[in-house]
């Protein structure tokens, strides 16, 4: 065998594998190119296959056996080694060909190409993945690899394969290769450890996943499997089942998640209830919402939790809105969502909303109230139902009259503090009144009137226990038309009747769909389950096809219309409706059908010839329903396409609006500059006008002085002097006149230039600079 090299068959050959032992069969070196390849043919597939590789037989076309073995031979020959592959005996015979079994065996040397058939651009990535695996296993490492280095290597694998399903399949194929017949126990344990880490956060594809599950199951339950390997294989099998169902992680697992999984520890996070109490749960890289719900139910001893789930609660605290009650948004979480992804998204959302304070938290509450809930007597179930209904009532989601409001408030106070002989002497009494009486109801009468009414009702409850008061509170709300509803805030898209406001709150319970005006809270309409003929949802909308006459209580013939609303919770709305239809409507139909069948059997005069007609009628009805379903699906697709088109148009209009806003801002800036220049020019004109007035005054004085004249007695004596003086004066007057003419010309030129500049700007011509206006 070549120095330090172990080929695909070098460490085990054709024998079976138990996850960590080396076969004792004799081996002979195969030199140069004296071996044959075995492409997948019926004859090669009929050869003995190790049981752990039985799941790979249907995938034989996905592996590039011959191409891999040829590339390995070329790599060995280029390195100067004479023998790389080793034939192992299978029973009394010696196998002359190398197959998938040989390729999926441990090797110390790097691989020259991928194990699976992948595109050319992924081959180099596949080779790098195997380098990381070798390094993590500690092969050819001078020293023991540290925990920090292991975490870094695992993170590198996540980074390169989390978003690429082809590379994930290649990674798991390589890991299964390195765990088959590995001669070094420490290497084998590291390979299984890496398999466990990868399976915890990202599954392979469906077909590779089937092979991998079968392989891991075989190793985990093997009789001769090493104990440590067995534990890792069992853990890998468990997390593989969860990750195949949940899909890959959305975000790359954080460093602390990798570390806790490597060190067999757990991380912790807080889950809140609607009354602001909370519990701490443990999670790891592979924990999903369903896992967290199950764990939390065990902590609080909730035996019936199928209708409960985790919700993402978002609350924006911004100035005056920080103290408002009810501005939270509750988003239902998919059972397969990873807790690690949720917490990472919370952090990213907070970072994106730097201008506002965004509070994100996990909340545990009911998805919906089912008809079977009334028969549940679990104390924790009743308490959580009470807390949720109380929360919705205080928010104003259950509009009630004054009498019911006073009774409900008294019951809540009783549950909170029990019975007190003199309630008004209680320090907390006023705060309890304000807390348990919805604002919208409280403003309908004087505060003192509310106090007296509630006190009188409270004092009549002396004989009640807290459980009785809680059950009575639940019973009052349950009897309302819209009682026991779950609520969704939506925006109207399409309203054929035109009677609904822009924003609506939908309440869904076992009676149907109920519509509320959000501000102020006001009940509008209801549609019973039997009146909702079709419904569906997309990522951003939900629609109902309802009988309008019943819906709006109009005295006209019932007409089916489609109402469409914008919401990101469309799937939750449809699931709630579908669940109530299953709980309420289907039993009614079954009962009615069984009753009609009983009547038919009891009627002796019904002939046997009528039965085929009934069957034919039912078949015809089934066909009609099928056609209606197809039509509704087509309509839903059309609505979805139309919604996408409108969303695209809205996005384009938003971009155009932003561009116009920027252009307007630029125009305003230019107008400001023009106004500034105008003010400067006006100031300059005022200065020139002042100079002109001064020059005109001087001219007037000179002219008056010339026209005044002197006495005739000095004419002869001063004749010469007068002539000289007259010439000087005329010269001065001429100079002044010239200056005035120049100033007037410049003044007119300045005004004309300014007017021309403004005309040029507003006509889109070239801008005239300030220097061009200076004379």
XYZ file of C-alpha atoms in Angstrom:
775
model
C 0.000 0.000 0.000
C 1.242 3.522 -0.715
C 2.856 5.547 2.047
C 0.375 7.185 4.367
C -2.443 6.803 1.812
C -5.645 4.881 2.173
C -7.873 4.675 -0.872
C -11.613 4.100 -0.920
C -11.042 0.399 -0.415
C -7.727 0.547 1.393
C -9.173 0.438 4.898
C -12.011 -2.050 4.431
C -12.448 -3.492 0.978
C -15.663 -5.275 0.092
C -16.748 -6.470 3.513
C -19.552 -5.079 5.619
C -19.296 -2.243 8.122
C -20.294 -1.917 11.730
C -19.410 1.736 12.077
C -15.892 1.368 13.494
C -14.281 -2.053 13.035
C -11.812 -3.184 10.374
C -12.429 -6.445 8.449
C -9.861 -9.160 8.843
C -9.929 -10.278 5.208
C -6.585 -10.501 3.467
C -5.626 -7.800 1.032
C -3.404 -7.721 -2.005
C -2.211 -4.535 -3.689
C -3.473 -3.671 -7.124
C -0.706 -1.990 -9.134
C -0.964 0.667 -11.762
C -4.090 0.384 -13.906
C -4.626 -3.374 -13.705
C -8.074 -3.002 -12.146
C -11.463 -2.759 -13.820
C -14.234 -0.296 -13.179
C -17.775 -1.402 -12.581
C -20.376 0.983 -13.942
C -23.845 0.400 -12.526
C -25.179 -2.619 -14.411
C -27.517 -5.443 -13.394
C -24.538 -7.734 -12.953
C -22.687 -5.391 -10.625
C -25.832 -4.559 -8.688
C -26.440 -8.271 -8.152
C -23.121 -8.573 -6.304
C -23.283 -8.771 -2.479
C -24.079 -5.310 -1.071
C -23.395 -4.447 2.593
C -26.717 -3.987 4.381
C -25.877 -0.431 5.489
C -25.648 0.600 1.807
C -28.946 -0.937 0.745
C -30.583 2.498 0.740
C -28.042 3.747 -1.813
C -29.032 1.238 -4.523
C -31.923 3.387 -5.873
C -29.501 6.326 -6.011
C -26.818 4.606 -8.065
C -27.345 7.044 -10.937
C -26.595 10.016 -8.675
C -23.099 8.764 -7.788
C -20.259 9.071 -10.286
C -18.448 5.857 -9.382
C -16.333 5.401 -12.495
C -15.439 9.084 -12.802
C -14.378 9.225 -9.153
C -12.208 6.096 -9.347
C -10.504 7.279 -12.532
C -9.798 10.662 -10.969
C -8.353 8.923 -7.907
C -6.069 6.774 -10.073
C -4.848 9.834 -11.918
C -4.211 11.645 -8.642
C -2.199 8.723 -7.234
C -0.151 8.274 -10.392
C 0.718 11.964 -10.480
C 1.945 11.724 -6.877
C 4.288 8.835 -7.717
C 2.426 6.101 -5.852
C 2.179 2.700 -7.514
C -0.736 1.165 -5.685
C -3.756 2.925 -4.303
C -6.829 0.669 -4.438
C -6.763 -2.671 -2.689
C -8.955 -5.615 -3.554
C -10.552 -7.414 -0.629
C -11.872 -10.919 -0.815
C -15.575 -11.513 -0.572
C -15.976 -15.048 0.701
C -13.910 -17.488 -1.301
C -13.891 -15.236 -4.374
C -11.802 -12.153 -5.089
C -13.610 -9.118 -6.512
C -11.896 -7.780 -9.604
C -14.089 -4.676 -9.917
C -14.606 -1.586 -7.808
C -18.108 -0.296 -7.229
C -20.087 2.175 -5.118
C -19.155 0.131 -2.073
C -15.479 0.905 -2.639
C -16.077 4.598 -3.223
C -18.076 5.021 -0.011
C -15.218 3.952 2.223
C -12.990 5.972 4.505
C -9.857 7.525 3.001
C -7.152 9.807 4.349
C -6.211 11.425 1.048
C -8.134 14.369 -0.438
C -10.683 13.529 -3.098
C -10.034 14.732 -6.671
C -13.690 15.255 -7.541
C -17.166 15.037 -6.062
C -18.869 11.791 -5.057
C -22.176 12.848 -6.597
C -22.840 14.070 -10.105
C -22.854 17.842 -9.726
C -22.324 20.807 -12.025
C -18.776 21.818 -12.863
C -18.877 24.940 -10.719
C -19.664 22.837 -7.626
C -16.838 20.316 -8.059
C -14.208 22.610 -6.536
C -16.580 23.389 -3.650
C -17.040 19.672 -3.057
C -13.281 19.127 -2.886
C -12.970 21.971 -0.350
C -15.707 20.438 1.776
C -13.727 17.209 2.048
C -10.639 19.173 3.088
C -12.655 20.694 5.940
C -13.901 17.239 6.960
C -10.349 15.852 7.027
C -9.173 18.790 9.097
C -12.052 18.457 11.558
C -11.343 14.739 11.981
C -7.754 15.587 12.867
C -6.188 13.611 10.033
C -2.566 14.651 9.350
C -2.899 17.378 12.000
C 0.266 17.989 14.047
C -1.684 18.557 17.244
C -5.121 18.061 18.747
C -7.625 20.432 17.174
C -9.081 22.893 19.689
C -12.754 23.617 20.397
C -12.469 27.053 18.799
C -11.035 25.543 15.614
C -13.805 22.940 15.488
C -16.446 25.648 15.865
C -14.839 27.655 13.077
C -14.715 24.628 10.753
C -18.370 23.764 11.400
C -19.386 27.372 10.743
C -17.474 27.215 7.458
C -19.433 24.122 6.397
C -22.712 25.856 7.285
C -21.730 28.935 5.318
C -20.995 27.010 2.122
C -23.827 24.451 2.192
C -26.792 25.950 4.083
C -28.240 27.643 0.967
C -27.142 24.990 -1.575
C -29.062 21.714 -1.501
C -26.636 20.071 -3.989
C -23.673 20.775 -1.720
C -25.624 19.540 1.318
C -26.168 16.205 -0.425
C -22.487 16.042 -1.329
C -21.504 16.862 2.257
C -23.631 14.059 3.721
C -22.333 11.597 1.116
C -18.772 12.496 2.121
C -19.588 12.149 5.819
C -21.156 8.726 5.305
C -18.007 7.750 3.370
C -15.748 8.793 6.247
C -17.807 6.882 8.808
C -17.630 3.551 6.940
C -14.819 1.237 8.138
C -12.800 4.051 9.678
C -9.749 2.391 11.331
C -9.113 5.181 13.872
C -11.582 5.410 16.755
C -10.920 9.121 17.364
C -11.302 9.841 13.656
C -14.543 7.853 13.568
C -16.026 9.695 16.552
C -15.143 13.074 15.031
C -16.773 12.065 11.729
C -19.996 11.061 13.500
C -19.854 14.220 15.598
C -19.693 16.287 12.413
C -22.557 14.269 10.930
C -24.634 15.087 14.035
C -23.817 18.818 13.820
C -24.713 19.045 10.133
C -27.941 17.055 10.462
C -29.050 19.321 13.324
C -29.442 22.394 11.163
C -29.710 21.341 7.518
C -31.149 18.171 6.014
C -30.168 16.510 2.737
C -32.610 16.211 -0.129
C -35.454 13.694 0.031
C -33.689 10.828 -1.772
C -30.294 11.289 -0.097
C -32.138 11.743 3.195
C -33.810 8.347 2.783
C -30.448 6.668 2.196
C -28.810 8.541 5.071
C -31.617 7.703 7.524
C -31.374 4.022 6.667
C -27.586 4.072 6.988
C -27.584 5.900 10.328
C -30.362 3.646 11.660
C -28.314 0.565 10.773
C -25.234 1.880 12.564
C -27.212 3.094 15.601
C -28.758 -0.341 16.131
C -25.747 -2.423 15.090
C -24.771 -5.157 17.533
C -21.034 -4.432 17.322
C -21.172 -0.638 17.090
C -18.928 1.281 19.468
C -20.896 2.727 22.418
C -19.837 6.338 21.771
C -20.577 5.955 18.072
C -23.990 4.501 18.931
C -24.896 7.559 21.018
C -23.857 9.940 18.233
C -25.710 7.866 15.612
C -28.908 7.860 17.696
C -28.656 11.634 18.202
C -28.056 12.080 14.470
C -31.095 9.944 13.661
C -33.335 12.023 15.954
C -32.219 15.414 14.658
C -32.315 14.164 11.069
C -36.013 13.349 11.440
C -36.691 16.881 12.714
C -34.559 18.705 10.160
C -36.015 16.734 7.226
C -39.458 17.878 8.361
C -38.494 21.472 9.209
C -36.019 22.116 6.397
C -32.680 23.943 6.642
C -32.021 26.823 8.992
C -32.738 30.284 7.580
C -29.735 31.858 9.291
C -26.307 30.399 9.908
C -26.262 29.029 13.485
C -24.488 31.334 15.892
C -21.193 30.425 17.508
C -22.808 29.775 20.892
C -25.296 27.365 19.297
C -22.463 25.299 17.803
C -20.535 25.361 21.063
C -23.463 24.221 23.205
C -24.208 21.338 20.834
C -20.560 20.261 20.891
C -20.426 20.433 24.687
C -23.866 18.799 25.208
C -25.357 21.884 26.820
C -28.462 23.988 26.132
C -29.145 27.670 25.603
C -32.063 29.416 27.327
C -34.604 32.031 26.318
C -37.745 33.618 27.791
C -41.332 32.943 26.686
C -44.016 35.361 27.903
C -47.708 34.913 28.584
C -50.379 37.539 27.921
C -50.462 38.581 31.585
C -46.735 39.484 31.371
C -45.620 36.447 33.389
C -42.963 34.287 31.761
C -41.105 30.999 31.804
C -37.581 30.080 30.741
C -37.137 27.312 28.189
C -34.048 25.524 26.916
C -33.192 25.170 23.251
C -30.380 24.156 20.950
C -29.535 24.438 17.291
C -32.260 21.992 16.219
C -35.110 23.111 18.516
C -38.265 24.077 16.624
C -41.398 25.925 17.718
C -43.208 22.600 18.139
C -40.406 21.361 20.407
C -40.533 24.554 22.458
C -44.341 24.327 22.848
C -44.048 20.750 24.068
C -41.300 21.685 26.539
C -43.199 24.712 27.847
C -46.398 22.678 28.256
C -44.444 20.247 30.396
C -43.005 23.041 32.536
C -46.392 24.637 33.296
C -48.141 21.234 33.504
C -50.510 21.881 30.599
C -51.847 18.501 29.517
C -53.949 19.668 26.532
C -51.901 22.019 24.355
C -52.800 21.168 20.753
C -54.545 24.551 20.274
C -51.628 26.539 21.772
C -48.535 27.804 20.011
C -45.795 30.422 20.104
C -46.357 33.869 18.624
C -43.945 36.641 17.728
C -45.006 39.816 19.518
C -43.725 43.094 18.077
C -44.291 46.428 19.747
C -42.850 49.724 18.501
C -42.192 52.276 21.234
C -42.094 55.697 19.611
C -42.775 58.878 21.560
C -46.370 59.274 22.670
C -47.319 55.785 21.487
C -45.037 54.124 23.987
C -47.717 53.949 26.677
C -50.625 52.932 24.444
C -52.239 49.585 25.141
C -52.956 47.317 22.230
C -50.403 48.466 19.691
C -48.728 45.055 19.764
C -48.702 42.834 16.705
C -48.936 39.063 17.231
C -47.650 36.884 14.396
C -48.313 33.152 14.508
C -45.207 31.012 14.106
C -44.957 27.850 12.049
C -44.371 24.714 14.114
C -41.270 23.936 12.025
C -39.641 27.331 12.601
C -36.310 27.114 14.430
C -36.010 28.987 17.736
C -32.440 29.983 16.818
C -33.678 31.579 13.581
C -36.390 33.496 15.475
C -33.983 34.982 17.990
C -31.589 35.918 15.188
C -34.441 37.651 13.314
C -35.406 39.542 16.492
C -31.906 40.928 16.734
C -31.821 41.886 13.045
C -35.222 43.617 13.313
C -34.013 45.698 16.249
C -30.890 46.689 14.326
C -32.967 47.750 11.301
C -35.283 49.946 13.410
C -32.617 52.198 14.905
C -34.873 55.255 14.813
C -37.517 53.479 16.872
C -37.363 51.095 19.801
C -38.719 47.740 18.658
C -39.573 45.198 21.344
C -39.697 41.604 20.065
C -40.565 38.654 22.259
C -42.013 35.150 22.171
C -45.563 34.811 23.507
C -47.429 31.605 24.352
C -51.175 31.704 23.660
C -53.998 29.888 21.896
C -54.152 29.771 18.126
C -57.934 29.511 18.281
C -60.777 28.571 20.615
C -62.340 25.273 19.533
C -65.770 23.930 20.367
C -64.186 21.039 22.270
C -62.467 23.498 24.651
C -65.612 23.770 26.747
C -65.220 20.162 27.880
C -61.587 20.597 29.028
C -61.220 20.868 32.811
C -57.423 21.142 33.049
C -56.841 24.062 35.497
C -53.913 25.470 33.520
C -55.916 25.248 30.279
C -58.798 27.189 31.853
C -56.420 29.764 33.355
C -54.648 30.428 30.038
C -57.994 30.673 28.220
C -59.172 33.191 30.819
C -55.981 35.256 30.470
C -56.331 35.402 26.677
C -60.030 36.302 26.688
C -59.382 38.905 29.383
C -56.569 40.389 27.306
C -58.809 40.641 24.215
C -61.698 42.092 26.246
C -59.543 44.820 27.821
C -58.283 45.755 24.353
C -61.902 46.340 23.355
C -62.210 43.425 20.949
C -65.488 42.395 22.594
C -67.921 45.347 22.402
C -70.540 44.870 25.178
C -73.265 46.912 26.863
C -72.972 48.728 30.189
C -74.501 45.924 32.268
C -72.198 43.252 30.848
C -69.212 45.598 31.162
C -69.933 46.252 34.860
C -70.446 42.542 35.553
C -67.271 41.529 33.689
C -65.232 44.163 35.536
C -66.531 43.007 38.922
C -65.697 39.393 38.070
C -62.145 40.280 37.025
C -61.557 42.211 40.264
C -62.897 39.245 42.236
C -60.491 36.876 40.464
C -57.631 39.317 41.112
C -58.050 40.155 44.838
C -60.928 38.026 46.122
C -63.681 39.421 48.330
C -63.194 42.621 50.414
C -65.993 43.931 52.659
C -65.252 47.584 51.992
C -63.873 47.795 48.440
C -63.478 51.585 48.425
C -61.019 51.360 51.295
C -58.762 49.167 49.172
C -55.764 51.106 47.884
C -55.780 49.200 44.581
C -59.506 49.573 43.899
C -59.315 52.604 41.575
C -56.378 51.188 39.620
C -58.226 47.860 39.229
C -61.293 49.663 37.872
C -59.197 51.484 35.297
C -57.306 48.319 34.410
C -60.258 45.973 33.878
C -62.728 48.393 32.269
C -62.059 48.979 28.551
C -61.450 52.638 27.697
C -64.102 52.775 25.018
C -66.741 51.520 27.465
C -65.515 53.679 30.349
C -66.197 56.961 28.516
C -69.897 56.130 28.032
C -70.842 57.189 31.578
C -69.484 59.102 34.582
C -66.652 57.515 36.537
C -68.585 57.608 39.817
C -71.550 55.857 38.213
C -69.256 53.064 37.076
C -67.776 52.742 40.556
C -71.160 52.441 42.281
C -72.483 49.953 39.723
C -69.388 47.745 39.880
C -69.244 47.848 43.694
C -72.867 46.771 43.977
C -72.258 43.822 41.646
C -68.990 42.955 43.379
C -70.638 42.768 46.804
C -73.203 40.285 45.479
C -70.381 37.844 44.649
C -69.447 37.057 48.225
C -70.484 33.419 47.865
C -68.416 32.839 44.703
C -64.976 31.266 44.551
C -62.267 32.537 42.241
C -62.800 29.569 39.929
C -66.533 30.297 39.819
C -65.864 33.957 38.984
C -63.394 32.925 36.270
C -65.838 30.459 34.718
C -68.656 33.016 34.815
C -66.423 35.536 33.004
C -65.670 32.942 30.323
C -69.341 32.011 30.014
C -70.477 35.629 29.443
C -67.962 36.180 26.651
C -68.675 32.755 25.165
C -72.366 33.572 24.714
C -71.626 36.619 22.565
C -72.086 36.218 18.811
C -68.376 36.894 18.344
C -67.269 35.285 21.606
C -64.147 33.088 21.761
C -62.802 34.670 18.582
C -59.254 35.114 17.435
C -58.609 38.515 15.884
C -56.654 39.641 12.828
C -55.987 43.183 11.626
C -56.428 43.473 7.827
C -56.745 46.117 5.110
C -59.537 46.117 2.535
C -58.518 45.389 -1.073
C -61.777 44.509 -2.806
C -65.261 45.213 -1.393
C -67.967 44.672 -4.066
C -70.656 46.220 -1.851
C -68.603 49.184 -0.641
C -69.819 49.070 2.968
C -66.566 48.167 4.755
C -63.974 50.678 6.024
C -60.390 50.694 4.824
C -58.974 48.976 7.907
C -60.849 46.110 9.531
C -60.445 43.697 12.410
C -61.567 40.162 11.583
C -62.803 37.933 14.383
C -63.091 34.202 13.649
C -64.883 31.723 15.885
C -67.073 28.644 15.589
C -70.012 30.778 14.369
C -68.227 32.424 11.434
C -66.322 35.566 10.472
C -67.056 38.870 12.240
C -66.066 42.351 11.048
C -65.143 45.235 13.358
C -64.163 48.843 12.825
C -60.828 49.317 14.626
C -61.117 52.980 15.717
C -63.376 53.391 17.506
C -63.998 49.689 18.150
C -67.377 48.951 16.596
C -69.047 45.704 15.559
C -70.141 45.849 11.899
C -71.285 42.553 10.400
C -71.021 38.780 10.678
C -70.978 35.978 8.131
C -71.886 32.486 9.307
C -69.745 29.531 8.343
C -72.469 28.185 6.045
C -72.517 31.495 4.135
C -68.790 31.325 3.344
C -68.650 29.196 0.221
C -64.953 29.524 -0.575
C -61.850 31.038 0.953
C -58.144 31.088 0.240
C -54.948 32.977 0.911
C -51.570 33.997 -0.471
C -48.514 35.410 1.251
C -50.065 38.877 1.387
C -53.843 38.477 1.095
C -56.929 36.456 1.969
C -60.296 36.245 0.209
C -63.801 35.045 1.083
C -66.622 34.146 -1.284
C -69.793 34.856 0.710
C -73.519 35.254 0.327
C -73.866 39.019 0.489
C -77.588 39.226 1.303
C -77.113 37.281 4.497
C -73.821 38.986 5.257
C -75.227 42.515 5.146
C -78.795 41.543 6.169
C -80.172 42.948 2.930
C -83.662 42.036 1.717
C -82.539 40.945 -1.709
C -81.773 37.646 -3.347
C -78.541 36.096 -1.999
C -75.620 36.818 -4.296
C -72.098 35.434 -4.030
C -69.370 38.076 -3.963
C -65.654 37.889 -3.342
C -64.143 40.064 -0.622
C -60.384 40.417 -0.565
C -58.183 41.753 2.248
C -54.483 42.494 2.576
C -52.757 40.626 5.405
C -49.663 38.551 6.081
C -51.700 36.197 8.265
C -53.849 34.757 5.495
C -52.734 31.198 6.161
C -53.637 31.507 9.859
C -57.081 32.859 8.949
C -57.736 29.992 6.539
C -56.498 27.384 9.038
C -58.822 28.818 11.706
C -61.792 28.718 9.320
C -60.976 25.226 8.134
C -60.659 23.979 11.720
C -64.015 25.432 12.745
C -65.684 23.980 9.648
C -64.231 20.593 10.540
C -65.341 20.904 14.172
C -68.818 22.340 13.576
C -70.116 21.942 10.040
C -68.925 18.438 9.148
C -70.493 16.810 12.244
C -73.752 18.568 11.381
C -73.642 17.303 7.814
C -72.808 13.797 8.976
C -75.633 13.846 11.496
C -78.102 15.150 8.934
C -76.971 12.558 6.410
C -77.205 9.696 8.885
C -80.655 10.927 9.923
C -81.856 11.005 6.349
C -80.405 7.544 5.797
C -82.300 6.229 8.832
C -85.544 7.701 7.516
C -84.980 6.106 4.146
C -84.388 2.706 5.685
C -87.446 2.997 7.895
C -89.724 3.724 4.940
C -90.939 0.329 3.750
C -92.459 1.766 0.615
C -89.088 2.860 -0.768
C -88.213 0.540 -3.615
C -84.789 -0.848 -4.300
C -84.858 0.832 -7.693
C -84.493 4.233 -6.040
C -81.058 3.456 -4.617
C -79.072 3.739 -7.848
C -80.694 7.110 -8.393
C -79.539 8.321 -4.979
C -76.038 7.095 -5.641
C -76.074 8.821 -8.990
C -77.313 12.003 -7.302
C -74.463 11.870 -4.805
C -71.929 11.270 -7.584
C -73.338 14.203 -9.490
C -73.088 16.372 -6.403
C -69.480 15.295 -5.881
C -68.679 16.218 -9.474
C -70.310 19.620 -9.030
C -68.330 20.238 -5.864
C -65.139 19.192 -7.656
C -65.870 21.642 -10.453
C -66.535 24.388 -7.923
C -63.242 23.609 -6.207
C -61.398 23.796 -9.540
C -63.098 27.081 -10.358
C -62.290 28.506 -6.948
C -58.680 27.451 -7.346
C -58.501 29.174 -10.731
C -60.107 32.257 -9.221
C -57.635 32.192 -6.355
C -54.767 31.968 -8.834
C -56.194 34.890 -10.798
C -56.594 36.940 -7.625
C -53.060 36.075 -6.591
C -51.720 37.180 -9.967
C -53.782 40.352 -9.821
C -52.527 41.049 -6.317
C -48.940 40.575 -7.454
C -49.558 42.926 -10.362
C -51.087 45.565 -8.096
C -48.240 45.163 -5.640
C -45.759 45.699 -8.467
C -47.660 48.778 -9.651
C -47.720 50.144 -6.112
C -43.983 49.603 -5.796
C -43.366 51.376 -9.134
C -45.616 54.260 -8.127
C -43.780 54.514 -4.822
C -40.453 54.712 -6.651
C -41.866 57.349 -9.026
C -43.190 59.306 -6.052
C -39.771 59.242 -4.449
C -38.248 60.555 -7.657
C -40.799 63.365 -7.875
C -40.195 64.207 -4.225
C -36.460 64.505 -4.894
C -37.101 66.660 -7.988
C -39.433 68.922 -5.991
C -36.808 69.343 -3.317
C -34.243 70.269 -5.960
C -36.613 72.806 -7.537
C -37.269 74.368 -4.163
C -33.555 74.714 -3.579
C -33.100 76.414 -6.967
C -36.012 78.768 -6.266
C -34.370 79.757 -3.001
C -31.151 80.577 -4.861
C -33.099 82.625 -7.423
C -34.865 84.536 -4.654
C -31.539 85.255 -2.994
C -30.078 86.595 -6.250
C -33.214 88.679 -6.833
C -32.882 90.248 -3.371
C -29.235 91.086 -4.031
C -30.082 92.702 -7.374
C -32.936 94.640 -5.822
C -30.613 95.952 -3.134
C -28.117 96.995 -5.793
C -30.852 98.807 -7.745
C -31.911 100.654 -4.598
C -28.328 101.820 -4.056
C -28.112 103.071 -7.661
C -31.454 104.861 -7.304
C -30.152 106.654 -4.237
C -27.012 107.716 -6.125
C -29.175 108.921 -8.992
C -31.308 111.032 -6.680
C -28.199 112.607 -5.172
C -26.840 113.407 -8.664
C -30.152 114.922 -9.737
C -30.273 117.131 -6.652
C -26.749 118.352 -7.387
C -27.687 119.078 -10.957
C -30.754 121.054 -9.861
C -28.655 123.179 -7.556
C -26.148 123.963 -10.288
C -28.882 124.893 -12.723
C -30.573 127.207 -10.197
C -27.261 128.791 -9.474
C -26.723 129.483 -13.221
C -30.168 130.924 -13.713
C -30.170 133.174 -10.636
C -27.671 135.722 -12.200
C -25.851 138.660 -10.508
C -26.174 142.463 -10.723
C -25.264 144.390 -13.883
C -22.904 146.637 -11.950
C -20.102 144.084 -11.950
C -20.614 142.819 -15.505
C -17.728 144.568 -17.135
C -15.349 143.940 -14.292
C -16.144 140.346 -14.005
C -16.684 139.652 -17.705
C -13.504 137.704 -18.140
C -13.886 135.960 -14.816
C -17.525 135.221 -15.685
C -16.606 133.683 -18.993
C -14.093 131.397 -17.354
C -16.527 130.510 -14.621
C -19.304 129.799 -17.122
C -17.090 127.441 -19.046
C -16.125 125.579 -15.867
C -19.721 125.369 -14.767
C -20.885 124.105 -18.143
C -18.103 121.528 -18.093
C -19.232 120.355 -14.653
C -22.863 120.204 -15.685
C -21.962 118.243 -18.813
C -19.945 115.780 -16.761
C -22.867 115.290 -14.389
C -25.251 114.786 -17.297
C -22.928 112.211 -18.825
C -22.682 110.339 -15.514
C -26.439 110.352 -15.148
C -26.889 108.986 -18.677
C -24.344 106.220 -18.073
C -26.014 105.301 -14.783
C -29.460 105.235 -16.345
C -28.216 103.070 -19.207
C -26.540 100.660 -16.787
C -29.622 100.624 -14.588
C -31.864 99.734 -17.523
C -29.343 97.122 -18.678
C -29.294 95.601 -15.215
C -33.062 95.313 -15.043
C -33.261 93.843 -18.545
C -30.526 91.320 -17.708
C -32.349 90.194 -14.567
C -35.639 89.819 -16.457
C -33.883 87.859 -19.210
C -32.191 85.627 -16.669
C -35.495 84.755 -15.033
C -37.075 84.082 -18.431
C -34.160 81.867 -19.413
C -34.390 79.812 -16.205
C -38.113 79.200 -16.363
C -37.967 78.321 -20.065
C -35.258 75.645 -19.389
C -32.370 77.574 -21.023
C -28.830 77.834 -19.756
C -28.429 79.344 -16.321
C -27.009 82.943 -16.327
C -24.382 83.329 -13.644
C -24.213 86.209 -11.216
C -20.988 87.471 -12.808
C -22.745 87.912 -16.138
C -25.109 90.414 -14.528
C -22.418 92.623 -13.031
C -21.604 95.617 -15.113
